[in-house]
C-alpha cells in the first residue's frame, strides 16, 4: 500500500507539473497539432521539431528543389526548433499533398543528416528503395466517419489480426481487403473486438510490426490512412470495437527512416549509452523521464484514439518497460520483492499510468490491455489507487501450459489440477485475457496448437473423404476442448489469433532473405473453412457457437467459476460459471455412464454446447433432446447433483432451463 502511495505521488507530481507548465495533459497530448509540418489557414507552412543535440535544423523537399539549407528553423528553448514559411503570392499550396519532404539536421560534429520527422503521418517505400520516403499527407477530402463507437462490451472476445497476411494470396493484403473480406468473417464468428497488429509503420515487414520507425504513420504497405479509417468505421458499424497494438516499449534502430539518432546524437528520444539499447531486440529504449518523450508518446496515444477512432490499446512489451533488466534472464515467482525495488523503472511505470489516465479521460469506454509476463501487482488497479490503470492483462501462462502438455506429456498423464490451477491463478479483481495460443507460436520455428496435435497429417487427412485417423480425431477433439476450457475458465476476456480458430495449417513466415523473400507462408487461408469437403469447417463452427453462447450467457463478465471437480483418474473437470455447467472429459478412451456432477441449483438442465456434435466433427454420442434433472443430493461440495453420460474426449455445457436466462 505504501509503495502504491509512492507511485501515485510520483504520477501526481508529473501530472501537476504538466498542468503548471503546459496547461494540462489535454493540451500536452496534442503535440501533433504543432510538431511536424502543418498547412496554416493563410496558406503558409508551420513546422516544429525537438532536436536538442542539433547544431541546425532545415526543411527540404520537392517544394524547394531539395535545397538543403534554404529553409532554416529558428532555435527555441529546451531543444525545440520552429519554422514558418509565408504563403506564396498566388496563394497556391506551398507543399502539395503527396510531395516528398525531409528534415535536414546539421550535427555538432559537422555532419549533414537527412531525417524523417518523428511526427510524419505518412511514409512509403518506393520501388527498390531501401529506406522509406516521407510524403506530406494533406488530402483535399479526409475520410468522414459515419458510425459512432460501439458501447464498451461487457465481455471481451478479441480477434487478433494482421492486415498484411489476411489474404490467401501470396502478397501483402490491403486495408480494403480486410474491410470487405475479413470483417464479415470476424462478425460471423461472434468476436466483438479486433486487436490490430503491425499498424504503426515499421520498415521491416518480418518484424511482425514490432520495430516501429514512424509512430504517427499508419503502415502504407496496406493502403492509405483514409482506408484504415474506413476499416475502423466499418467495424464500428458491425458493433465491433478496434484496439491498436501500440509499441511504446522500444523503437527501431533505423536512423534514415526511424527515430534513432534523429538529432545526430545517440540520445534525443532515448537513453544514451548501454541503457538506451535492448540487447535481445537490437532496438532503442525510450527515456521515459524526458519531458519531450512524454509529450511524444502521450500525443501518439491521443493521435490513434482521435484521428483513427481506435477504442483502446494493447500495450506491447510492458515487462521490458517495467524493469531495468527488461525481464531478460528473469523468472518471476510472485514474490513481492521482485516487483518493488531498484530493478523497477519507476519512470516507465509513471508513463504507463499517465497513458492510461489520458486514454480513460479522453474515452471513458476505451480499453487498455497490458502484455506483462511478470505479474506486476496492481498493474490493472485504477491509477487513483496507485495502480497501473490497465483494464486487463494478458494471461500469458495459459498458452505456455498447453504447449507444455502437448510437447511433454501423454494425454493420460495430463494433470487436471495443474490445468485448473493455471486457468484460475489470477488476482482478485484483476481482469485477465485468456488465450490458448499466442501469435508467436504461429511463427516459423514454433507450432500452433493444431500443428502440435496433427502435424503432417493435416496435409493428407483433413478431407472428409479420408478416414478419421486417430491423430486427426484426437486433434479435432482436443482443439475444441482446449479452446472452450480456456474461454470458460481462464479469464474475463478471450483472445484468438486470426486463423487459429479453425486450426490453420502450417506456420507463419514473413518474406525475408532466409526464405528467398517468399510470401507463401505470410498469408491466411480462410477459404479452407468454406470448403465443405474439408474438416476445418468443424473447428470454425465450434468457435462461432462457443462465442455466440458466451454472448448469450456472459460467462466472461461473470465472477470466477466454481470448480467442483478435477478428477485425476477419470480425467474429468467440472465447473459452474454464469449459471452454466461446464463438463470436460479429457480421457482418451474412457466414457462414463451416469456420472454424478455437482451443481448449485435444482431443476431441469439441457445441453447447449456439445463438442461431440456432428457439425463440430464429433461422434454424435449424446442425445440433445435429453433432460437432466438435478436432485437434492450433495456432491463435491454442491447442494445438488445430476447424472450425465460423458463420452471420452468431450466438452459439454449444460444450462438450467428452469432459471431465467
XYZ file of C-alpha atoms in Angstrom:
661
model
C 0.000 0.000 0.000
C 2.817 2.389 0.859
C 4.503 1.674 -2.478
C 1.210 2.292 -4.275
C 1.074 5.660 -2.488
C 4.645 6.448 -3.551
C 3.817 5.577 -7.156
C 0.644 7.638 -7.094
C 2.605 10.567 -5.638
C 5.149 10.395 -8.468
C 2.328 10.223 -11.040
C 0.575 13.204 -9.400
C 3.766 15.268 -9.358
C 4.310 14.777 -13.107
C 0.623 15.410 -13.857
C 0.675 18.614 -11.791
C 3.894 19.700 -13.445
C 2.260 19.170 -16.866
C -0.621 21.314 -15.594
C 1.678 24.133 -14.452
C 3.969 24.151 -17.491
C 1.736 23.047 -20.364
C -1.802 23.942 -19.322
C -2.750 20.333 -18.519
C -2.464 16.888 -20.067
C -5.209 17.737 -22.582
C -3.011 20.406 -24.166
C 0.215 18.457 -23.619
C -1.105 15.419 -25.548
C -1.885 17.489 -28.651
C 1.757 17.667 -29.735
C 0.859 16.564 -33.270
C -1.121 19.805 -33.734
C 2.093 21.875 -33.690
C 5.020 19.461 -34.141
C 5.723 18.170 -37.643
C 4.621 20.100 -40.744
C 1.279 21.946 -40.945
C -0.542 23.996 -43.557
C -1.764 27.245 -41.979
C -5.092 28.921 -42.665
C -3.263 31.681 -44.590
C -1.639 29.122 -46.910
C 1.725 29.323 -45.150
C 3.544 26.437 -43.509
C 4.312 25.975 -39.801
C 6.934 23.400 -38.778
C 8.299 22.386 -35.396
C 10.756 19.753 -34.157
C 12.539 18.758 -30.981
C 16.226 18.186 -31.738
C 18.230 19.140 -28.628
C 21.558 17.832 -29.986
C 21.354 19.547 -33.380
C 23.503 22.475 -34.483
C 20.967 23.465 -37.150
C 17.585 22.251 -38.499
C 16.217 22.816 -42.027
C 13.273 21.704 -44.145
C 13.826 20.471 -47.679
C 11.858 18.608 -50.327
C 10.154 18.766 -53.693
C 8.756 22.187 -52.748
C 12.207 23.901 -52.729
C 14.020 21.753 -55.284
C 15.730 19.831 -52.452
C 17.849 22.820 -51.446
C 19.045 21.570 -48.035
C 19.627 24.927 -46.349
C 17.150 27.426 -47.856
C 14.522 26.900 -45.117
C 16.247 27.069 -41.704
C 14.340 26.536 -38.440
C 14.730 29.064 -35.629
C 16.140 27.748 -32.346
C 13.802 27.966 -29.320
C 14.287 26.977 -25.677
C 14.507 23.355 -24.494
C 15.897 21.959 -27.761
C 12.888 22.941 -29.864
C 13.085 24.438 -33.341
C 10.387 26.145 -35.417
C 9.919 27.385 -38.963
C 7.244 29.486 -40.627
C 7.193 29.746 -44.423
C 4.835 32.522 -45.591
C 2.265 31.756 -48.310
C 3.065 32.208 -51.989
C 1.876 35.397 -53.678
C -0.552 33.439 -55.862
C -1.892 31.606 -52.771
C -1.073 28.212 -54.334
C -0.260 25.349 -51.953
C 3.329 25.538 -50.682
C 3.762 21.814 -50.081
C 1.194 19.857 -52.083
C -0.408 16.663 -50.770
C 1.828 13.699 -51.553
C 5.034 15.670 -52.139
C 8.274 14.491 -50.518
C 9.909 16.183 -47.531
C 12.944 15.725 -45.309
C 14.220 17.407 -42.174
C 17.896 18.261 -42.544
C 19.956 18.184 -39.349
C 23.440 19.599 -39.085
C 25.104 17.868 -36.185
C 27.583 19.244 -33.662
C 30.263 17.145 -35.363
C 29.576 18.842 -38.696
C 27.573 16.102 -40.439
C 24.545 16.844 -42.626
C 21.815 14.294 -41.897
C 18.576 13.751 -43.820
C 15.777 12.693 -41.499
C 12.045 11.916 -41.473
C 10.117 13.949 -38.907
C 9.161 11.808 -35.882
C 5.664 13.285 -36.361
C 5.336 12.236 -40.054
C 1.817 10.973 -40.790
C 2.564 9.015 -43.972
C 5.727 7.335 -45.231
C 6.167 4.999 -48.188
C 8.844 2.794 -49.653
C 9.032 3.266 -53.399
C 10.240 0.612 -55.817
C 13.533 -0.983 -54.855
C 14.397 1.745 -52.324
C 15.847 0.505 -49.070
C 14.514 3.393 -46.979
C 11.102 4.938 -46.605
C 10.220 8.362 -48.001
C 8.167 10.897 -46.076
C 5.165 12.117 -48.071
C 3.193 15.136 -46.899
C -0.297 13.824 -46.091
C -2.815 16.611 -46.594
C -5.706 15.245 -48.716
C -8.401 17.539 -50.032
C -11.072 15.209 -48.638
C -10.324 13.329 -45.431
C -12.391 10.254 -44.577
C -15.538 11.229 -42.671
C -16.601 8.751 -40.000
C -20.218 7.677 -40.369
C -20.668 5.494 -37.292
C -20.268 6.171 -33.589
C -18.085 3.994 -31.387
C -19.926 0.925 -30.050
C -20.613 0.741 -26.316
C -17.911 -0.926 -24.232
C -18.700 -4.665 -24.386
C -19.450 -6.407 -21.076
C -17.460 -9.420 -22.300
C -14.371 -9.050 -24.459
C -13.907 -11.601 -27.264
C -10.851 -10.460 -29.205
C -9.837 -11.445 -32.736
C -6.145 -10.590 -33.033
C -5.439 -9.608 -36.626
C -2.673 -8.664 -39.024
C -3.916 -6.888 -42.164
C -0.961 -7.846 -44.368
C -1.380 -11.621 -44.010
C -5.201 -11.612 -44.137
C -5.480 -12.853 -47.736
C -4.866 -16.376 -49.089
C -2.833 -14.836 -51.905
C 0.954 -14.602 -51.642
C 1.133 -10.830 -51.245
C 0.643 -8.027 -48.731
C -3.127 -7.716 -48.243
C -4.753 -4.285 -48.023
C -6.944 -2.389 -45.559
C -9.684 -2.607 -48.238
C -9.326 -6.392 -48.474
C -9.570 -6.732 -44.692
C -12.633 -4.455 -44.538
C -14.502 -6.277 -47.301
C -13.452 -9.882 -46.701
C -12.252 -10.398 -43.143
C -14.533 -8.144 -41.071
C -17.677 -10.115 -42.077
C -15.972 -13.365 -41.004
C -14.998 -11.884 -37.625
C -18.582 -10.705 -37.091
C -19.965 -14.134 -38.047
C -17.565 -15.865 -35.638
C -19.021 -13.868 -32.743
C -15.987 -11.746 -31.838
C -16.802 -8.221 -30.628
C -13.282 -6.776 -30.639
C -10.393 -6.689 -33.103
C -6.817 -6.176 -31.969
C -4.829 -4.874 -34.936
C -1.137 -5.703 -35.072
C 1.549 -4.069 -37.220
C -0.315 -0.818 -37.956
C 2.273 1.684 -36.703
C 4.781 1.995 -39.546
C 7.668 -0.446 -39.468
C 10.307 -0.605 -42.177
C 10.953 -4.334 -41.722
C 7.818 -6.356 -42.563
C 9.200 -9.515 -40.944
C 9.396 -7.756 -37.553
C 5.654 -8.620 -37.232
C 5.126 -4.899 -36.619
C 7.321 -4.642 -33.528
C 10.217 -2.492 -34.829
C 8.484 0.869 -35.276
C 10.075 3.501 -37.497
C 7.248 6.102 -37.758
C 4.970 6.262 -34.737
C 2.298 8.573 -36.192
C 2.108 6.869 -39.599
C -0.317 4.047 -40.364
C 1.578 1.462 -42.393
C 1.388 2.398 -46.072
C 2.110 -1.156 -47.265
C -1.621 -1.903 -46.756
C -3.005 1.341 -48.194
C -3.752 4.917 -47.158
C -4.657 6.440 -43.773
C -8.163 7.067 -45.088
C -8.590 3.362 -45.881
C -7.592 2.424 -42.326
C -10.189 4.889 -41.030
C -12.785 3.176 -43.233
C -11.771 -0.209 -41.756
C -12.276 1.048 -38.185
C -15.556 2.781 -39.110
C -16.904 -0.359 -40.812
C -16.015 -2.459 -37.759
C -17.898 0.060 -35.614
C -20.939 -0.279 -37.893
C -20.894 -4.024 -37.080
C -20.742 -3.371 -33.321
C -17.074 -4.402 -33.171
C -14.546 -2.310 -31.255
C -10.962 -1.992 -32.528
C -7.826 -1.946 -30.369
C -4.374 -0.935 -31.597
C -1.313 -2.970 -30.701
C 0.754 0.013 -29.533
C 4.546 -0.343 -29.289
C 5.937 2.194 -26.821
C 8.377 -0.265 -25.248
C 11.134 0.271 -27.824
C 11.855 1.637 -31.319
C 13.696 0.549 -34.447
C 17.422 1.304 -34.681
C 16.908 2.782 -38.162
C 18.100 6.365 -38.414
C 17.468 7.198 -42.098
C 13.746 6.442 -41.686
C 13.366 5.951 -37.911
C 13.769 7.900 -34.651
C 17.293 6.722 -33.906
C 19.991 9.451 -33.979
C 17.337 11.947 -35.100
C 19.321 14.957 -33.906
C 22.718 13.387 -34.623
C 23.188 12.112 -31.053
C 22.501 8.676 -29.574
C 20.140 10.214 -27.027
C 17.278 12.586 -28.032
C 14.231 10.298 -27.593
C 16.285 7.516 -25.998
C 18.686 6.878 -23.143
C 22.277 7.348 -24.285
C 24.809 4.586 -23.789
C 24.035 0.950 -22.936
C 20.774 1.833 -21.136
C 19.338 3.051 -24.438
C 19.614 -0.289 -26.247
C 17.713 -3.558 -25.788
C 20.308 -6.296 -26.279
C 17.834 -9.013 -27.231
C 15.636 -6.957 -29.563
C 18.508 -4.858 -31.001
C 16.365 -1.741 -30.663
C 16.363 1.631 -28.888
C 14.782 2.290 -25.475
C 12.854 5.470 -24.660
C 13.915 7.868 -21.900
C 10.531 7.970 -20.113
C 11.762 10.626 -17.691
C 12.222 13.125 -20.551
C 9.559 15.824 -20.854
C 9.533 15.783 -24.664
C 9.468 11.971 -24.792
C 6.350 12.075 -22.594
C 4.815 14.664 -24.944
C 5.658 12.499 -27.962
C 4.295 9.230 -26.562
C 1.172 10.690 -24.930
C 0.390 12.619 -28.126
C 0.857 9.391 -30.051
C -1.753 7.685 -27.860
C -4.174 10.542 -28.433
C -3.496 10.590 -32.205
C -4.587 6.971 -32.670
C -7.669 7.499 -30.485
C -8.841 10.687 -32.167
C -7.558 10.553 -35.755
C -8.370 6.882 -36.371
C -11.022 6.329 -33.664
C -9.374 3.282 -32.143
C -11.201 2.127 -28.999
C -8.124 1.416 -26.915
C -4.767 -0.313 -26.914
C -2.879 -3.491 -26.231
C 0.442 -2.220 -24.850
C 3.286 -4.355 -26.138
C 6.395 -5.248 -24.128
C 5.184 -3.921 -20.768
C 7.556 -6.254 -18.884
C 10.520 -4.769 -20.749
C 9.333 -1.274 -19.792
C 8.741 -2.025 -16.113
C 12.180 -3.345 -15.208
C 15.729 -2.197 -15.846
C 16.564 -5.856 -16.559
C 13.683 -5.919 -19.146
C 12.680 -9.363 -17.903
C 15.721 -10.905 -19.600
C 17.048 -13.944 -17.785
C 14.493 -13.426 -15.034
C 11.978 -15.856 -13.631
C 9.054 -14.389 -11.682
C 7.896 -16.443 -8.719
C 5.311 -13.954 -7.488
C 7.448 -12.814 -4.532
C 6.734 -9.123 -3.939
C 10.441 -8.252 -3.694
C 10.608 -8.896 -7.459
C 8.119 -6.104 -8.153
C 9.274 -3.397 -5.774
C 12.865 -2.253 -5.635
C 15.650 -0.675 -7.622
C 15.095 -3.068 -10.544
C 11.785 -1.327 -11.348
C 11.897 1.530 -13.868
C 9.583 3.886 -11.990
C 9.717 6.461 -14.833
C 8.321 3.887 -17.283
C 5.618 2.910 -14.791
C 4.685 6.576 -14.338
C 4.445 6.923 -18.128
C 2.065 3.925 -18.282
C -0.069 5.482 -15.502
C -0.169 8.769 -17.448
C -1.067 6.947 -20.679
C -3.919 5.043 -19.003
C -5.124 8.213 -17.283
C -5.166 10.006 -20.648
C -6.917 7.163 -22.513
C -9.666 6.793 -19.927
C -10.118 10.562 -19.588
C -10.495 11.100 -23.341
C -12.657 7.989 -23.898
C -14.108 6.568 -20.673
C -15.299 3.460 -22.568
C -11.884 2.684 -24.024
C -9.966 -0.462 -23.095
C -6.278 -0.979 -22.349
C -4.533 -4.335 -22.082
C -1.041 -4.953 -20.702
C 1.278 -7.567 -22.157
C 3.188 -8.346 -18.968
C 4.682 -11.727 -18.201
C 5.972 -10.727 -14.748
C 2.646 -10.397 -12.931
C 3.378 -6.900 -11.580
C 0.832 -6.361 -8.756
C -1.753 -3.565 -9.177
C -0.985 -3.179 -12.893
C -4.743 -3.420 -13.504
C -5.767 -1.412 -10.440
C -7.064 2.133 -11.048
C -4.451 4.907 -11.244
C -6.298 6.669 -8.389
C -5.324 3.719 -6.150
C -1.678 3.838 -7.224
C -2.213 1.126 -9.834
C -1.076 0.977 -13.440
C -4.560 1.789 -14.731
C -4.914 -1.058 -17.250
C -8.320 -2.697 -17.735
C -6.926 -6.152 -18.480
C -3.675 -8.071 -18.523
C -2.825 -10.986 -20.815
C -2.879 -14.365 -19.030
C 0.459 -15.334 -20.552
C 0.941 -18.536 -18.532
C -2.037 -20.255 -20.200
C -0.645 -20.796 -23.730
C 2.657 -21.916 -22.199
C 0.804 -24.560 -20.187
C -0.996 -26.002 -23.230
C 2.229 -26.188 -25.230
C 3.996 -27.877 -22.304
C 1.237 -30.505 -22.064
C 1.219 -31.163 -25.822
C 5.018 -31.348 -26.066
C 5.946 -33.217 -22.895
C 3.027 -35.368 -21.686
C 0.877 -38.216 -22.961
C -2.852 -37.460 -22.781
C -3.374 -39.950 -19.945
C -0.698 -38.129 -17.908
C -2.266 -34.673 -18.141
C -2.744 -33.279 -14.649
C -6.285 -31.920 -14.213
C -5.383 -29.963 -11.068
C -2.463 -28.334 -12.847
C -4.693 -27.269 -15.757
C -7.308 -25.806 -13.394
C -4.639 -24.014 -11.331
C -3.108 -22.376 -14.435
C -6.528 -21.280 -15.723
C -7.709 -19.833 -12.388
C -4.465 -18.441 -10.936
C -5.202 -14.715 -11.082
C -5.531 -11.952 -8.523
C -8.947 -10.999 -7.232
C -10.428 -8.063 -9.194
C -7.616 -8.173 -11.772
C -9.153 -8.942 -15.138
C -7.283 -11.277 -17.475
C -7.468 -12.012 -21.184
C -7.234 -15.778 -21.628
C -5.894 -17.331 -24.795
C -4.995 -20.874 -25.786
C -2.091 -19.914 -28.060
C -0.145 -16.768 -28.902
C 0.666 -15.199 -32.272
C 4.352 -16.017 -31.656
C 3.547 -19.748 -31.668
C 2.260 -19.433 -35.240
C 5.677 -18.199 -36.415
C 8.174 -20.415 -38.204
C 10.212 -22.436 -35.712
C 7.248 -22.954 -33.393
C 3.874 -24.631 -33.843
C 0.218 -23.739 -33.340
C -1.933 -25.972 -31.132
C -3.442 -27.558 -34.269
C 0.011 -28.303 -35.683
C 1.267 -29.740 -32.382
C -1.787 -32.005 -32.384
C -1.976 -33.091 -36.034
C 1.272 -32.043 -37.737
C 1.958 -33.840 -41.047
C -1.472 -35.488 -41.156
C -3.015 -32.058 -41.792
C -1.594 -32.332 -45.328
C -3.275 -35.673 -46.068
C -6.200 -36.361 -43.740
C -8.223 -33.153 -43.359
C -10.599 -34.198 -46.159
C -13.955 -35.616 -45.023
C -13.468 -38.221 -47.766
C -10.440 -39.678 -45.937
C -10.788 -41.889 -42.840
C -10.936 -40.237 -39.413
C -7.451 -41.314 -38.292
C -6.593 -41.459 -34.576
C -4.299 -38.413 -34.970
C -6.899 -36.246 -36.728
C -9.682 -37.408 -34.384
C -7.589 -36.571 -31.295
C -6.525 -33.251 -32.824
C -10.009 -32.060 -33.679
C -11.500 -33.077 -30.322
C -8.692 -31.623 -28.159
C -8.507 -28.402 -30.232
C -12.147 -27.682 -29.281
C -11.769 -28.750 -25.648
C -8.618 -26.652 -25.083
C -10.362 -23.584 -26.510
C -13.592 -23.996 -24.547
C -11.950 -24.611 -21.163
C -9.640 -21.623 -21.760
C -12.644 -19.473 -22.769
C -14.818 -20.654 -19.865
C -12.343 -20.798 -17.003
C -9.281 -18.751 -17.937
C -10.241 -15.107 -17.660
C -12.561 -12.149 -18.083
C -11.780 -11.839 -21.795
C -10.756 -14.236 -24.563
C -8.321 -13.785 -27.449
C -7.715 -15.730 -30.646
C -5.101 -15.047 -33.327
C -6.537 -14.983 -36.835
C -6.857 -18.385 -38.459
C -6.142 -20.361 -35.304
C -9.882 -20.664 -34.629
C -10.123 -23.221 -37.461
C -6.722 -24.835 -36.905
C -4.880 -23.013 -39.694
C -2.302 -25.424 -41.121
C 1.440 -24.858 -41.291
C 3.168 -21.781 -39.889
C 3.648 -18.093 -40.437
C 6.841 -16.870 -42.113
C 7.249 -13.370 -43.470
C 9.293 -12.748 -46.624
C 12.975 -12.458 -45.706
C 16.389 -13.351 -47.097
C 16.282 -16.784 -45.442
C 13.226 -17.851 -47.461
C 14.030 -16.018 -50.715
C 11.549 -13.249 -49.868
C 8.641 -15.695 -50.216
C 5.057 -14.797 -49.277
C 3.953 -18.440 -49.372
C 3.600 -18.660 -45.575
C 2.737 -14.981 -44.971
C -0.979 -15.485 -45.575
C -4.163 -16.858 -44.015
C -6.145 -19.434 -45.966
C -9.685 -18.594 -44.838
C -11.100 -20.393 -47.892
C -10.264 -23.705 -46.173
C -13.269 -23.195 -43.874
C -15.575 -22.597 -46.849
C -14.742 -25.980 -48.386
C -17.418 -28.489 -47.353
C -15.070 -31.362 -48.113
C -12.515 -30.248 -45.504
C -12.644 -30.713 -41.734
C -11.549 -27.136 -40.930
C -15.233 -26.116 -41.048
C -15.900 -28.192 -37.911
C -13.436 -26.193 -35.797
C -14.718 -22.934 -37.304
C -18.329 -23.851 -36.443
C -17.393 -24.711 -32.869
C -15.519 -21.441 -32.369
C -18.502 -19.492 -33.696
C -21.044 -21.265 -31.472
C -18.787 -21.024 -28.404
C -18.569 -17.235 -28.871
C -22.292 -16.910 -29.535
C -23.114 -18.883 -26.377
C -20.842 -16.550 -24.385
C -22.623 -13.549 -25.927
C -25.929 -15.011 -24.736
C -24.823 -16.102 -21.254
C -21.921 -13.759 -20.452
C -19.550 -16.008 -18.521
C -16.557 -13.740 -19.192
C -18.199 -10.903 -17.268
C -19.444 -13.257 -14.515
C -17.494 -13.937 -11.306
C -14.792 -16.626 -11.439
C -16.020 -20.179 -11.862
C -16.671 -22.592 -9.017
C -14.694 -25.732 -9.837
C -16.446 -28.706 -8.233
C -14.325 -31.483 -9.718
C -10.821 -32.096 -11.034
C -10.510 -35.880 -11.020
C -7.075 -37.172 -11.973
C -8.029 -40.803 -12.584
C -11.187 -40.079 -14.558
C -9.643 -37.003 -16.279
C -12.814 -35.019 -15.540
C -13.044 -31.262 -14.862
C -16.414 -29.748 -13.921
C -17.199 -26.126 -13.039
C -20.067 -23.656 -12.911
C -19.992 -20.120 -14.221
C -22.754 -17.684 -15.234
C -25.421 -20.290 -14.463
C -23.860 -22.811 -16.865
C -22.416 -26.207 -16.007
C -19.203 -26.995 -17.925
C -18.029 -30.636 -18.037
C -14.792 -31.850 -19.666
C -13.668 -35.447 -20.096
C -10.025 -35.390 -21.182
C -9.696 -39.179 -21.007
C -8.536 -40.537 -24.385
C -10.714 -43.659 -24.236
C -12.984 -43.850 -21.165
C -16.632 -42.778 -21.361
C -18.785 -42.560 -18.237
C -22.444 -43.531 -17.920
C -24.495 -41.830 -15.180
C -21.558 -39.755 -13.968
C -22.582 -37.605 -10.998
C -21.762 -33.899 -11.301
C -22.450 -31.320 -8.588
C -24.407 -28.103 -9.127
C -25.608 -25.155 -7.068
C -29.206 -25.227 -8.309
C -32.144 -27.603 -8.641
C -34.099 -28.038 -11.879
C -34.025 -29.230 -15.459
C -30.802 -28.967 -17.499
C -30.327 -29.167 -21.276
C -27.180 -29.471 -23.410
C -26.426 -26.067 -25.021
C -22.964 -26.869 -26.435
C -21.540 -30.290 -27.193
C -18.123 -30.724 -28.810
C -19.219 -34.211 -29.902
C -21.959 -32.871 -32.212
C -21.811 -33.709 -35.934
C -21.408 -30.066 -37.029
C -18.211 -29.894 -34.943
C -16.641 -33.102 -36.302
C -17.699 -35.102 -33.244
C -19.010 -38.656 -32.861
C -22.642 -37.735 -32.013
C -22.764 -39.877 -28.884
C -25.174 -37.604 -26.989
C -28.910 -37.136 -27.436
C -29.624 -33.401 -27.244
C -33.320 -33.972 -26.512
C -32.382 -35.496 -23.125
C -33.464 -33.617 -19.999
C -31.155 -33.824 -16.979
C -32.724 -33.202 -13.566
C -30.647 -32.183 -10.572
C -31.678 -33.621 -7.231
C -31.010 -32.611 -3.650
C -28.042 -34.954 -3.449
C -24.942 -33.196 -2.155
C -21.847 -33.900 -4.266
C -18.353 -32.342 -4.328
C -19.461 -29.535 -2.032
C -22.527 -28.637 -4.145
C -26.034 -29.000 -2.664
C -27.488 -30.607 -5.798
C -26.222 -33.003 -8.440
C -27.244 -34.702 -11.656
C -26.271 -37.785 -13.619
C -24.764 -37.358 -17.076
C -23.346 -39.574 -19.803
C -19.883 -38.169 -20.575
C -18.166 -39.705 -23.622
C -14.372 -39.698 -23.931
C -12.665 -36.509 -25.163
C -15.787 -34.390 -24.926
C -16.653 -30.928 -23.639
C -20.255 -30.242 -22.618
C -22.083 -27.130 -21.492
C -25.434 -27.604 -19.742
C -27.893 -24.861 -18.902
C -30.613 -24.888 -16.263
C -33.734 -24.155 -18.326
C -35.866 -23.509 -15.204
C -33.817 -20.416 -14.367
C -34.405 -17.103 -16.181
C -31.620 -16.596 -18.763
